[in-house]
Amino acid sequence: MFIQDGGRVHASSQQRAADQRPYFFLSYAHTPRYGAGGPDPDMWVERLFRDLCGHVMALTDLPAGAPAGFMDREIRSGEGWSERLAEVLATCRVFVPLFSPRYFASEMCGKEWYAFAQREIYHQAKSNRPAEAIVPALWVPVPPEQLPGPAERLQFNHRAFGDRYVTDGLYGLIKLRIFAEEYERAVYELAKRIVSVADTAAMGPSRPLDYRQAPSAFGTQDPAGATARGAVRSSGPRPIQVTVAASTRHDLPPGRDAEYYGDMPQDWNPYYPDAHRPLAYVARDLVRALNYQATVGSFDHDTTPLDSKQPPTRPELLIIDRWALEDEERRERLAAFDAENRPWVSVVVPWNRDDHQSRAAESELSATLEQTLPTKLSQGRAACRAAARGVPSMEAFGQILPQVVEAAAQQYLRHAQVYPPAGGSHTERPRLRGPMAAEYATTHFIPDMLDQAPDAEDTDDSQS
């Protein structure tokens, strides 16, 4: 039972007492010890965690023994580390990342962020109600231009926790005794925000994500030390195109149920009634959670001529409704697309196993798909081939999407136009130029990718 009060949703005391999930997950980057036998540098994070837990217990009616929060030091010896993290990330009510330069350089922290962000996206897709349950805290202040896209997009007023908090962060406040009052105020305000957001978002638990396979919300990291070889960090999210090839409720094949469609192709919702949000925007949010900037468009309204000789300007996801292939003109355009060599476009074909109408026509629709897109159904990594042959649920869509996006991004890097440097007698290796260069130079060392990466069409999972 929930009680509405002034626009906020409050859990009843009976429900809150019964729901003993952790109020918050504290996500932080481990600081290495300075010198052998030095003090544990993360003891200050543990103190913050204990202080937050104390405030949360005081601000709620959690029963004795119920977990107010979670940090990875709570994992017992012998307990499965990745399984335990995945379990808590799937059940906690609020995610609290401790911002610092080290935090955004940590792949593990990026995995934790993505696992929780995926829950938010699923919650909104199923309820058509946003769930903003990430409450950031400043451990060490980070300049805005150094924030990755998922962190930059958060709407959060740090100034409400105090001016000294903004300039020095919690680490500065906790280390200096003269700021003891400012520290207490900031931690108390943070605890109040955690409780308020937990009650307002009211986000239920989800199926644990395989933490070992989870991508990082901060983008992929190059192996073998790209930074040491001269790569530059990104100043913003990388661009990607999300294109939908689907019908509208106004041009459906005879007899097709209109409840899955809207006024535009982008309104297509193949996983209805489990989901109540168009899949194009779920896909957009998922790739944004991977530090991309997505643009959503329609295949029917794309006037760009198909020409494989032209270099790509960005990677692309093409999401196809099998029923849309019943339209002859659209089917011919998709067949022409398939005949072009455009490996930087990854195809995803959602296929709702609970859509009885689609299940009844599966043989015919599958045959049409294979005749129209034989190349895309057989090329690329195993994940790309699986995505093109049918994704049965929204959860499966979210699980396979990061792999498909990464494959498209790598193929974009292989096929993007390169130029020799202008002027001068000294010839350097070719490098990527143009509007996409700044975004993609951050997570991939371009020359090495161009020279060394194998074709995705020629690789299997063990090679990719």
CSV table of C-alpha atoms in Angstrom, one decimal:
chain,number,residue,atom,x,y,z
A,1,MET,CA,0.0,0.0,0.0
A,2,PHE,CA,1.3,3.5,-0.9
A,3,ILE,CA,0.0,6.8,0.4
A,4,GLN,CA,0.0,9.8,-1.9
A,5,ASP,CA,1.0,13.1,-0.2
A,6,GLY,CA,1.8,16.3,-2.0
A,7,GLY,CA,3.1,14.5,-5.1
A,8,ARG,CA,5.4,12.2,-3.1
A,9,VAL,CA,4.7,8.5,-2.6
A,10,HIS,CA,5.3,7.1,0.8
A,11,ALA,CA,5.4,3.4,1.7
A,12,SER,CA,3.2,2.4,4.6
A,13,SER,CA,5.0,1.5,7.8
A,14,GLN,CA,3.8,-2.1,7.5
A,15,GLN,CA,5.2,-2.4,4.0
A,16,ARG,CA,8.5,-0.7,4.9
A,17,ALA,CA,9.0,-3.0,7.9
A,18,ALA,CA,8.3,-6.0,5.6
A,19,ASP,CA,10.7,-4.8,2.9
A,20,GLN,CA,14.2,-5.3,4.3
A,21,ARG,CA,16.1,-4.7,1.2
A,22,PRO,CA,19.1,-2.3,1.6
A,23,TYR,CA,18.2,1.3,1.3
A,24,PHE,CA,21.4,2.1,-0.6
A,25,PHE,CA,24.4,0.6,-2.4
A,26,LEU,CA,27.5,2.6,-1.8
A,27,SER,CA,29.7,2.4,-4.9
A,28,TYR,CA,33.2,3.7,-4.6
A,29,ALA,CA,36.7,3.3,-6.1
A,30,HIS,CA,39.2,1.5,-3.9
A,31,THR,CA,42.3,3.7,-3.2
A,32,PRO,CA,45.6,1.8,-3.2
A,33,ARG,CA,47.7,1.9,-0.1
A,34,TYR,CA,50.6,4.3,-0.1
A,35,GLY,CA,53.7,2.4,0.9
A,36,ALA,CA,54.0,-1.0,2.5
A,37,GLY,CA,52.2,-1.3,5.8
A,38,GLY,CA,50.5,2.0,5.5
A,39,PRO,CA,47.0,2.7,6.8
A,40,ASP,CA,43.9,1.5,4.9
A,41,PRO,CA,42.9,4.5,2.8
A,42,ASP,CA,39.4,3.2,2.4
A,43,MET,CA,38.7,3.4,6.2
A,44,TRP,CA,37.3,6.9,5.6
A,45,VAL,CA,34.8,5.5,3.1
A,46,GLU,CA,33.8,2.9,5.7
A,47,ARG,CA,33.3,5.7,8.3
A,48,LEU,CA,31.0,7.5,5.8
A,49,PHE,CA,29.1,4.3,5.2
A,50,ARG,CA,28.5,3.7,8.9
A,51,ASP,CA,27.4,7.3,9.5
A,52,LEU,CA,24.9,7.0,6.6
A,53,CYS,CA,23.6,3.8,7.9
A,54,GLY,CA,23.0,5.3,11.3
A,55,HIS,CA,21.1,8.2,9.8
A,56,VAL,CA,19.0,5.9,7.6
A,57,MET,CA,18.0,3.8,10.6
A,58,ALA,CA,17.0,6.9,12.5
A,59,LEU,CA,15.0,8.3,9.6
A,60,THR,CA,13.1,5.1,8.9
A,61,ASP,CA,11.4,2.3,10.9
A,62,LEU,CA,13.6,-0.5,9.6
A,63,PRO,CA,13.6,-3.3,12.2
A,64,ALA,CA,16.7,-4.3,14.1
A,65,GLY,CA,19.0,-6.3,11.9
A,66,ALA,CA,17.7,-5.0,8.6
A,67,PRO,CA,20.4,-3.7,6.3
A,68,ALA,CA,20.3,0.1,6.0
A,69,GLY,CA,23.0,0.1,3.3
A,70,PHE,CA,25.6,-2.1,1.5
A,71,MET,CA,29.3,-1.6,0.6
A,72,ASP,CA,31.6,-4.3,-0.6
A,73,ARG,CA,33.2,-4.7,2.8
A,74,GLU,CA,30.0,-6.3,3.8
A,75,ILE,CA,30.8,-9.4,1.7
A,76,ARG,CA,31.8,-12.3,4.0
A,77,SER,CA,34.9,-14.3,3.4
A,78,GLY,CA,34.2,-17.3,1.2
A,79,GLU,CA,31.0,-15.7,-0.3
A,80,GLY,CA,30.8,-15.4,-4.1
A,81,TRP,CA,31.9,-11.8,-4.7
A,82,SER,CA,30.3,-11.2,-8.2
A,83,GLU,CA,27.2,-13.1,-7.3
A,84,ARG,CA,26.7,-11.1,-4.0
A,85,LEU,CA,27.3,-7.8,-5.8
A,86,ALA,CA,24.8,-8.7,-8.5
A,87,GLU,CA,22.2,-9.7,-5.9
A,88,VAL,CA,22.5,-6.4,-4.0
A,89,LEU,CA,22.5,-4.3,-7.1
A,90,ALA,CA,19.3,-6.1,-8.2
A,91,THR,CA,17.5,-5.4,-4.9
A,92,CYS,CA,18.8,-2.2,-3.3
A,93,ARG,CA,16.5,0.9,-3.5
A,94,VAL,CA,19.1,3.6,-4.2
A,95,PHE,CA,22.5,3.7,-5.9
A,96,VAL,CA,25.0,6.1,-4.3
A,97,PRO,CA,28.2,6.6,-6.4
A,98,LEU,CA,31.1,8.4,-4.7
A,99,PHE,CA,32.3,10.8,-7.4
A,100,SER,CA,36.1,11.1,-7.7
A,101,PRO,CA,38.6,11.0,-10.6
A,102,ARG,CA,39.5,7.5,-9.6
A,103,TYR,CA,35.8,6.5,-9.7
A,104,PHE,CA,35.3,7.2,-13.4
A,105,ALA,CA,38.5,5.5,-14.3
A,106,SER,CA,37.3,2.3,-12.6
A,107,GLU,CA,35.8,-0.4,-14.8
A,108,MET,CA,34.3,-2.1,-11.8
A,109,CYS,CA,32.5,1.1,-10.7
A,110,GLY,CA,31.2,1.5,-14.3
A,111,LYS,CA,29.8,-2.1,-14.2
A,112,GLU,CA,28.0,-1.3,-10.9
A,113,TRP,CA,26.5,1.9,-12.3
A,114,TYR,CA,25.3,0.1,-15.5
A,115,ALA,CA,23.8,-2.8,-13.5
A,116,PHE,CA,21.7,-0.4,-11.5
A,117,ALA,CA,20.9,2.0,-14.4
A,118,GLN,CA,19.5,-1.0,-16.4
A,119,ARG,CA,17.1,-1.6,-13.5
A,120,GLU,CA,15.9,2.0,-13.8
A,121,ILE,CA,15.3,1.6,-17.5
A,122,TYR,CA,13.4,-1.6,-17.1
A,123,HIS,CA,11.3,0.0,-14.4
A,124,GLN,CA,10.3,2.9,-16.7
A,125,ALA,CA,9.7,0.5,-19.7
A,126,LYS,CA,7.3,-1.6,-17.7
A,127,SER,CA,5.5,1.1,-15.7
A,128,ASN,CA,5.9,4.0,-18.1
A,129,ARG,CA,7.0,6.0,-15.0
A,130,PRO,CA,10.5,7.2,-14.6
A,131,ALA,CA,12.6,5.9,-11.7
A,132,GLU,CA,15.5,8.2,-10.8
A,133,ALA,CA,17.1,6.4,-8.0
A,134,ILE,CA,20.8,7.3,-8.4
A,135,VAL,CA,21.9,9.8,-5.7
A,136,PRO,CA,25.5,10.9,-6.4
A,137,ALA,CA,27.8,12.1,-3.6
A,138,LEU,CA,31.1,14.1,-4.0
A,139,TRP,CA,34.0,12.2,-2.4
A,140,VAL,CA,36.5,14.3,-4.3
A,141,PRO,CA,35.1,17.1,-6.6
A,142,VAL,CA,35.3,16.3,-10.3
A,143,PRO,CA,35.2,19.1,-13.0
A,144,PRO,CA,32.0,18.8,-15.1
A,145,GLU,CA,33.9,18.4,-18.3
A,146,GLN,CA,35.5,15.2,-16.9
A,147,LEU,CA,32.2,13.5,-16.2
A,148,PRO,CA,31.1,10.7,-18.5
A,149,GLY,CA,27.6,11.1,-20.1
A,150,PRO,CA,25.6,9.0,-17.5
A,151,ALA,CA,27.0,11.2,-14.7
A,152,GLU,CA,26.7,14.4,-16.6
A,153,ARG,CA,23.0,13.9,-17.3
A,154,LEU,CA,22.1,13.5,-13.6
A,155,GLN,CA,20.0,16.4,-12.3
A,156,PHE,CA,21.3,16.9,-8.8
A,157,ASN,CA,21.9,20.0,-6.7
A,158,HIS,CA,25.1,19.4,-4.7
A,159,ARG,CA,24.9,22.9,-3.4
A,160,ALA,CA,22.1,21.9,-1.0
A,161,PHE,CA,24.6,19.9,1.0
A,162,GLY,CA,26.7,23.0,1.8
A,163,ASP,CA,29.3,25.2,0.0
A,164,ARG,CA,32.3,23.6,1.7
A,165,TYR,CA,31.0,20.2,0.5
A,166,VAL,CA,31.0,21.4,-3.1
A,167,THR,CA,34.5,22.7,-3.0
A,168,ASP,CA,36.2,20.0,-0.9
A,169,GLY,CA,34.0,16.9,-1.1
A,170,LEU,CA,33.3,14.5,1.7
A,171,TYR,CA,36.9,13.4,1.8
A,172,GLY,CA,38.1,16.9,2.5
A,173,LEU,CA,35.4,17.4,5.2
A,174,ILE,CA,36.0,14.1,6.9
A,175,LYS,CA,39.8,14.5,7.0
A,176,LEU,CA,39.9,18.0,8.5
A,177,ARG,CA,38.5,18.5,12.0
A,178,ILE,CA,37.7,22.1,11.4
A,179,PHE,CA,35.1,21.0,8.9
A,180,ALA,CA,33.4,18.5,11.3
A,181,GLU,CA,30.1,20.4,11.4
A,182,GLU,CA,30.1,20.7,7.6
A,183,TYR,CA,30.7,16.9,7.3
A,184,GLU,CA,27.8,16.1,9.7
A,185,ARG,CA,25.5,18.4,7.8
A,186,ALA,CA,26.4,16.9,4.4
A,187,VAL,CA,26.1,13.3,5.5
A,188,TYR,CA,22.7,14.0,7.2
A,189,GLU,CA,21.4,15.7,4.1
A,190,LEU,CA,22.6,12.8,1.9
A,191,ALA,CA,20.9,10.3,4.2
A,192,LYS,CA,17.6,12.3,3.9
A,193,ARG,CA,17.9,12.4,0.2
A,194,ILE,CA,18.5,8.6,0.1
A,195,VAL,CA,15.4,7.9,2.1
A,196,SER,CA,13.3,10.4,0.1
A,197,VAL,CA,14.4,9.0,-3.3
A,198,ALA,CA,13.9,5.4,-2.1
A,199,ASP,CA,10.3,6.1,-1.2
A,200,THR,CA,9.5,8.2,-4.2
A,201,ALA,CA,11.0,5.9,-6.8
A,202,ALA,CA,9.6,2.8,-5.2
A,203,MET,CA,11.6,0.6,-7.5
A,204,GLY,CA,11.1,-3.1,-7.0
A,205,PRO,CA,13.8,-5.8,-7.2
A,206,SER,CA,14.8,-7.3,-10.6
A,207,ARG,CA,16.7,-10.3,-11.9
A,208,PRO,CA,20.4,-10.1,-11.0
A,209,LEU,CA,22.6,-9.1,-13.9
A,210,ASP,CA,25.7,-11.3,-14.7
A,211,TYR,CA,28.2,-8.9,-13.1
A,212,ARG,CA,31.2,-10.5,-14.8
A,213,GLN,CA,29.6,-9.9,-18.2
A,214,ALA,CA,28.2,-6.4,-17.5
A,215,PRO,CA,29.6,-3.5,-19.5
A,216,SER,CA,30.8,-0.3,-18.0
A,217,ALA,CA,28.7,2.8,-18.0
A,218,PHE,CA,31.8,4.8,-18.6
A,219,GLY,CA,32.6,3.3,-21.9
A,220,THR,CA,35.0,0.5,-23.0
A,221,GLN,CA,38.6,0.6,-22.1
A,222,ASP,CA,41.3,-0.2,-24.6
A,223,PRO,CA,43.6,-3.1,-23.8
A,224,ALA,CA,47.4,-2.7,-23.6
A,225,GLY,CA,47.4,0.8,-22.3
A,226,ALA,CA,45.9,3.1,-25.0
A,227,THR,CA,46.5,6.1,-22.8
A,228,ALA,CA,50.2,5.4,-22.7
A,229,ARG,CA,50.2,5.3,-26.5
A,230,GLY,CA,48.7,8.7,-26.7
A,231,ALA,CA,44.9,8.3,-26.7
A,232,VAL,CA,43.0,11.2,-25.3
A,233,ARG,CA,40.0,10.9,-22.9
A,234,SER,CA,36.6,11.8,-24.3
A,235,SER,CA,35.0,15.2,-23.8
A,236,GLY,CA,31.6,13.7,-24.1
A,237,PRO,CA,29.5,10.6,-25.0
A,238,ARG,CA,30.1,8.9,-28.4
A,239,PRO,CA,27.3,9.3,-31.0
A,240,ILE,CA,25.2,6.3,-32.3
A,241,GLN,CA,22.1,6.1,-34.4
A,242,VAL,CA,19.1,4.0,-33.4
A,243,THR,CA,16.8,3.4,-36.4
A,244,VAL,CA,13.5,1.6,-36.4
A,245,ALA,CA,12.0,-0.3,-39.3
A,246,ALA,CA,8.4,-0.9,-38.3
A,247,SER,CA,4.9,-0.2,-39.3
A,248,THR,CA,2.5,2.2,-37.8
A,249,ARG,CA,-1.1,1.6,-36.7
A,250,HIS,CA,-2.1,3.2,-40.0
A,251,ASP,CA,-0.3,0.9,-42.4
A,252,LEU,CA,-0.4,-2.5,-40.8
A,253,PRO,CA,-0.7,-5.8,-42.7
A,254,PRO,CA,-4.3,-7.1,-42.9
A,255,GLY,CA,-5.3,-8.7,-39.6
A,256,ARG,CA,-2.2,-7.5,-37.6
A,257,ASP,CA,-3.1,-6.4,-34.1
A,258,ALA,CA,-2.7,-2.6,-33.7
A,259,GLU,CA,-2.0,-2.6,-29.9
A,260,TYR,CA,1.8,-3.0,-30.6
A,261,TYR,CA,2.0,0.1,-32.8
A,262,GLY,CA,1.6,3.9,-32.7
A,263,ASP,CA,1.4,6.8,-35.0
A,264,MET,CA,5.1,6.6,-35.9
A,265,PRO,CA,7.5,3.7,-36.5
A,266,GLN,CA,9.4,4.8,-33.4
A,267,ASP,CA,6.2,4.1,-31.3
A,268,TRP,CA,6.4,0.4,-32.0
A,269,ASN,CA,6.3,-1.6,-28.7
A,270,PRO,CA,6.9,-5.3,-29.5
A,271,TYR,CA,7.0,-6.4,-25.9
A,272,TYR,CA,3.6,-5.1,-24.9
A,273,PRO,CA,1.9,-5.8,-22.4
A,274,ASP,CA,5.0,-6.6,-20.4
A,275,ALA,CA,6.4,-3.2,-21.4
A,276,HIS,CA,4.5,0.0,-21.8
A,277,ARG,CA,7.2,2.1,-23.5
A,278,PRO,CA,8.3,2.1,-27.2
A,279,LEU,CA,11.3,0.0,-27.7
A,280,ALA,CA,13.3,2.7,-29.6
A,281,TYR,CA,13.4,4.8,-26.4
A,282,VAL,CA,14.3,1.9,-24.2
A,283,ALA,CA,17.2,1.2,-26.6
A,284,ARG,CA,18.1,4.8,-26.5
A,285,ASP,CA,18.3,4.8,-22.7
A,286,LEU,CA,20.3,1.6,-22.6
A,287,VAL,CA,23.0,2.9,-25.0
A,288,ARG,CA,23.0,6.2,-23.2
A,289,ALA,CA,23.8,4.2,-20.1
A,290,LEU,CA,26.9,2.9,-22.0
A,291,ASN,CA,28.1,6.5,-22.5
A,292,TYR,CA,26.7,7.0,-25.9
A,293,GLN,CA,24.6,9.9,-27.3
A,294,ALA,CA,21.8,8.3,-29.3
A,295,THR,CA,19.7,9.7,-32.0
A,296,VAL,CA,16.4,7.9,-32.8
A,297,GLY,CA,15.0,7.8,-36.3
A,298,SER,CA,12.8,5.8,-38.7
A,299,PHE,CA,14.0,3.6,-41.6
A,300,ASP,CA,11.0,4.8,-43.7
A,301,HIS,CA,12.0,8.4,-43.3
A,302,ASP,CA,15.8,7.9,-43.8
A,303,THR,CA,16.5,9.6,-47.1
A,304,THR,CA,20.3,8.8,-47.0
A,305,PRO,CA,21.2,6.9,-50.2
A,306,LEU,CA,22.7,3.5,-49.7
A,307,ASP,CA,26.3,3.6,-50.8
A,308,SER,CA,28.8,1.2,-49.2
A,309,LYS,CA,31.6,3.2,-50.8
A,310,GLN,CA,30.9,6.2,-48.5
A,311,PRO,CA,32.6,6.0,-45.1
A,312,PRO,CA,30.2,5.9,-42.1
A,313,THR,CA,29.7,8.9,-39.8
A,314,ARG,CA,28.7,6.8,-36.8
A,315,PRO,CA,27.7,3.3,-35.8
A,316,GLU,CA,24.1,2.3,-36.0
A,317,LEU,CA,21.5,0.0,-34.5
A,318,LEU,CA,18.7,-1.1,-36.9
A,319,ILE,CA,15.7,-2.5,-35.0
A,320,ILE,CA,13.4,-4.4,-37.3
A,321,ASP,CA,9.8,-5.6,-36.9
A,322,ARG,CA,9.3,-8.8,-39.0
A,323,TRP,CA,5.7,-7.7,-39.8
A,324,ALA,CA,7.1,-4.6,-41.5
A,325,LEU,CA,8.5,-6.8,-44.2
A,326,GLU,CA,5.0,-7.5,-45.4
A,327,ASP,CA,5.2,-4.1,-47.1
A,328,GLU,CA,6.8,-4.6,-50.5
A,329,GLU,CA,8.5,-1.3,-50.8
A,330,ARG,CA,10.0,-1.5,-47.3
A,331,ARG,CA,11.1,-5.1,-47.9
A,332,GLU,CA,12.9,-4.0,-51.1
A,333,ARG,CA,14.7,-1.2,-49.3
A,334,LEU,CA,15.8,-3.5,-46.6
A,335,ALA,CA,17.0,-6.0,-49.1
A,336,ALA,CA,19.0,-3.3,-50.8
A,337,PHE,CA,20.5,-2.3,-47.4
A,338,ASP,CA,21.4,-6.0,-46.8
A,339,ALA,CA,23.2,-6.1,-50.2
A,340,GLU,CA,25.4,-3.2,-49.2
A,341,ASN,CA,28.6,-3.8,-47.1
A,342,ARG,CA,27.6,-1.9,-44.0
A,343,PRO,CA,29.0,-3.9,-41.0
A,344,TRP,CA,28.9,-0.8,-38.8
A,345,VAL,CA,25.1,-1.3,-38.7
A,346,SER,CA,24.0,-4.0,-36.2
A,347,VAL,CA,20.5,-5.4,-36.8
A,348,VAL,CA,18.3,-6.4,-33.9
A,349,VAL,CA,15.0,-8.2,-34.4
A,350,PRO,CA,12.7,-8.2,-31.3
A,351,TRP,CA,10.4,-11.2,-31.2
A,352,ASN,CA,7.9,-11.3,-28.4
A,353,ARG,CA,7.4,-15.0,-27.4
A,354,ASP,CA,4.1,-14.0,-25.8
A,355,ASP,CA,2.7,-12.4,-29.0
A,356,HIS,CA,0.3,-15.2,-30.1
A,357,GLN,CA,-0.3,-13.6,-33.5
A,358,SER,CA,3.4,-13.6,-34.2
A,359,ARG,CA,3.9,-17.1,-33.0
A,360,ALA,CA,1.1,-18.3,-35.3
A,361,ALA,CA,2.8,-16.7,-38.3
A,362,GLU,CA,6.4,-17.4,-37.2
A,363,SER,CA,7.3,-19.7,-40.1
A,364,GLU,CA,6.2,-17.3,-42.8
A,365,LEU,CA,7.7,-14.2,-41.1
A,366,SER,CA,11.0,-16.0,-40.5
A,367,ALA,CA,11.2,-17.1,-44.1
A,368,THR,CA,10.6,-13.6,-45.3
A,369,LEU,CA,13.3,-12.2,-42.9
A,370,GLU,CA,15.8,-14.8,-44.2
A,371,GLN,CA,15.1,-13.9,-47.8
A,372,THR,CA,15.3,-10.2,-47.2
A,373,LEU,CA,18.4,-10.1,-44.9
A,374,PRO,CA,20.6,-13.1,-45.6
A,375,THR,CA,23.8,-11.3,-45.1
A,376,LYS,CA,22.9,-9.7,-41.7
A,377,LEU,CA,21.6,-13.0,-40.4
A,378,SER,CA,24.9,-14.8,-41.1
A,379,GLN,CA,27.6,-12.1,-40.5
A,380,GLY,CA,29.4,-10.9,-37.5
A,381,ARG,CA,29.8,-12.2,-33.9
A,382,ALA,CA,27.5,-14.9,-32.5
A,383,ALA,CA,25.7,-12.2,-30.5
A,384,CYS,CA,25.0,-10.2,-33.6
A,385,ARG,CA,23.7,-13.2,-35.4
A,386,ALA,CA,21.5,-14.1,-32.5
A,387,ALA,CA,20.1,-10.6,-32.3
A,388,ALA,CA,19.2,-10.6,-35.9
A,389,ARG,CA,17.4,-13.9,-35.7
A,390,GLY,CA,15.1,-12.9,-32.8
A,391,VAL,CA,15.2,-11.5,-29.3
A,392,PRO,CA,12.3,-13.0,-27.3
A,393,SER,CA,11.9,-10.6,-24.3
A,394,MET,CA,12.9,-7.1,-23.1
A,395,GLU,CA,15.3,-8.6,-20.6
A,396,ALA,CA,17.0,-10.5,-23.4
A,397,PHE,CA,17.1,-7.4,-25.5
A,398,GLY,CA,18.9,-5.5,-22.7
A,399,GLN,CA,21.4,-8.4,-22.1
A,400,ILE,CA,22.4,-8.6,-25.8
A,401,LEU,CA,22.4,-4.9,-26.7
A,402,PRO,CA,25.8,-4.0,-25.2
A,403,GLN,CA,27.5,-6.7,-27.2
A,404,VAL,CA,25.7,-5.6,-30.4
A,405,VAL,CA,26.6,-1.9,-29.8
A,406,GLU,CA,30.3,-2.7,-29.2
A,407,ALA,CA,30.4,-4.7,-32.4
A,408,ALA,CA,28.9,-1.8,-34.4
A,409,ALA,CA,31.3,0.6,-32.7
A,410,GLN,CA,34.4,-1.5,-33.6
A,411,GLN,CA,33.2,-1.9,-37.2
A,412,TYR,CA,32.7,1.9,-37.4
A,413,LEU,CA,36.3,2.4,-36.4
A,414,ARG,CA,37.5,0.0,-39.0
A,415,HIS,CA,35.6,1.6,-41.9
A,416,ALA,CA,35.6,5.3,-40.9
A,417,GLN,CA,37.6,7.5,-43.3
A,418,VAL,CA,41.2,8.2,-42.4
A,419,TYR,CA,43.4,11.1,-43.7
A,420,PRO,CA,47.2,11.6,-43.7
A,421,PRO,CA,48.2,14.7,-41.7
A,422,ALA,CA,48.1,17.9,-43.7
A,423,GLY,CA,51.5,19.6,-44.6
A,424,GLY,CA,55.0,18.8,-43.6
A,425,SER,CA,57.4,16.2,-44.9
A,426,HIS,CA,57.1,13.9,-41.9
A,427,THR,CA,54.5,11.3,-42.6
A,428,GLU,CA,52.6,10.0,-39.6
A,429,ARG,CA,50.2,7.1,-39.4
A,430,PRO,CA,46.7,7.8,-40.7
A,431,ARG,CA,44.2,9.0,-38.1
A,432,LEU,CA,40.5,9.6,-37.9
A,433,ARG,CA,39.2,13.1,-38.4
A,434,GLY,CA,35.9,14.8,-38.5
A,435,PRO,CA,33.1,15.3,-36.0
A,436,MET,CA,33.2,11.8,-34.7
A,437,ALA,CA,37.0,11.7,-34.0
A,438,ALA,CA,36.9,13.3,-30.6
A,439,GLU,CA,34.2,11.1,-29.3
A,440,TYR,CA,35.7,7.8,-30.5
A,441,ALA,CA,39.4,8.5,-29.8
A,442,THR,CA,38.7,8.2,-26.1
A,443,THR,CA,37.9,4.5,-25.9
A,444,HIS,CA,39.8,3.1,-28.8
A,445,PHE,CA,43.3,3.8,-30.1
A,446,ILE,CA,42.4,4.4,-33.7
A,447,PRO,CA,45.5,3.5,-35.7
A,448,ASP,CA,46.0,0.2,-33.9
A,449,MET,CA,42.3,-0.6,-34.4
A,450,LEU,CA,42.6,0.1,-38.1
A,451,ASP,CA,45.7,-1.9,-38.6
A,452,GLN,CA,45.2,-4.8,-36.3
A,453,ALA,CA,41.5,-5.5,-35.7
A,454,PRO,CA,40.1,-8.5,-37.6
A,455,ASP,CA,36.9,-8.3,-39.6
A,456,ALA,CA,33.9,-9.0,-37.5
A,457,GLU,CA,32.5,-11.1,-40.4
A,458,ASP,CA,35.5,-13.4,-40.1
A,459,THR,CA,35.5,-13.8,-36.3
A,460,ASP,CA,33.7,-16.1,-33.9
A,461,ASP,CA,33.1,-15.5,-30.2
A,462,SER,CA,36.5,-16.7,-29.2
A,463,GLN,CA,38.2,-14.1,-31.5
A,464,SER,CA,35.9,-11.2,-30.6
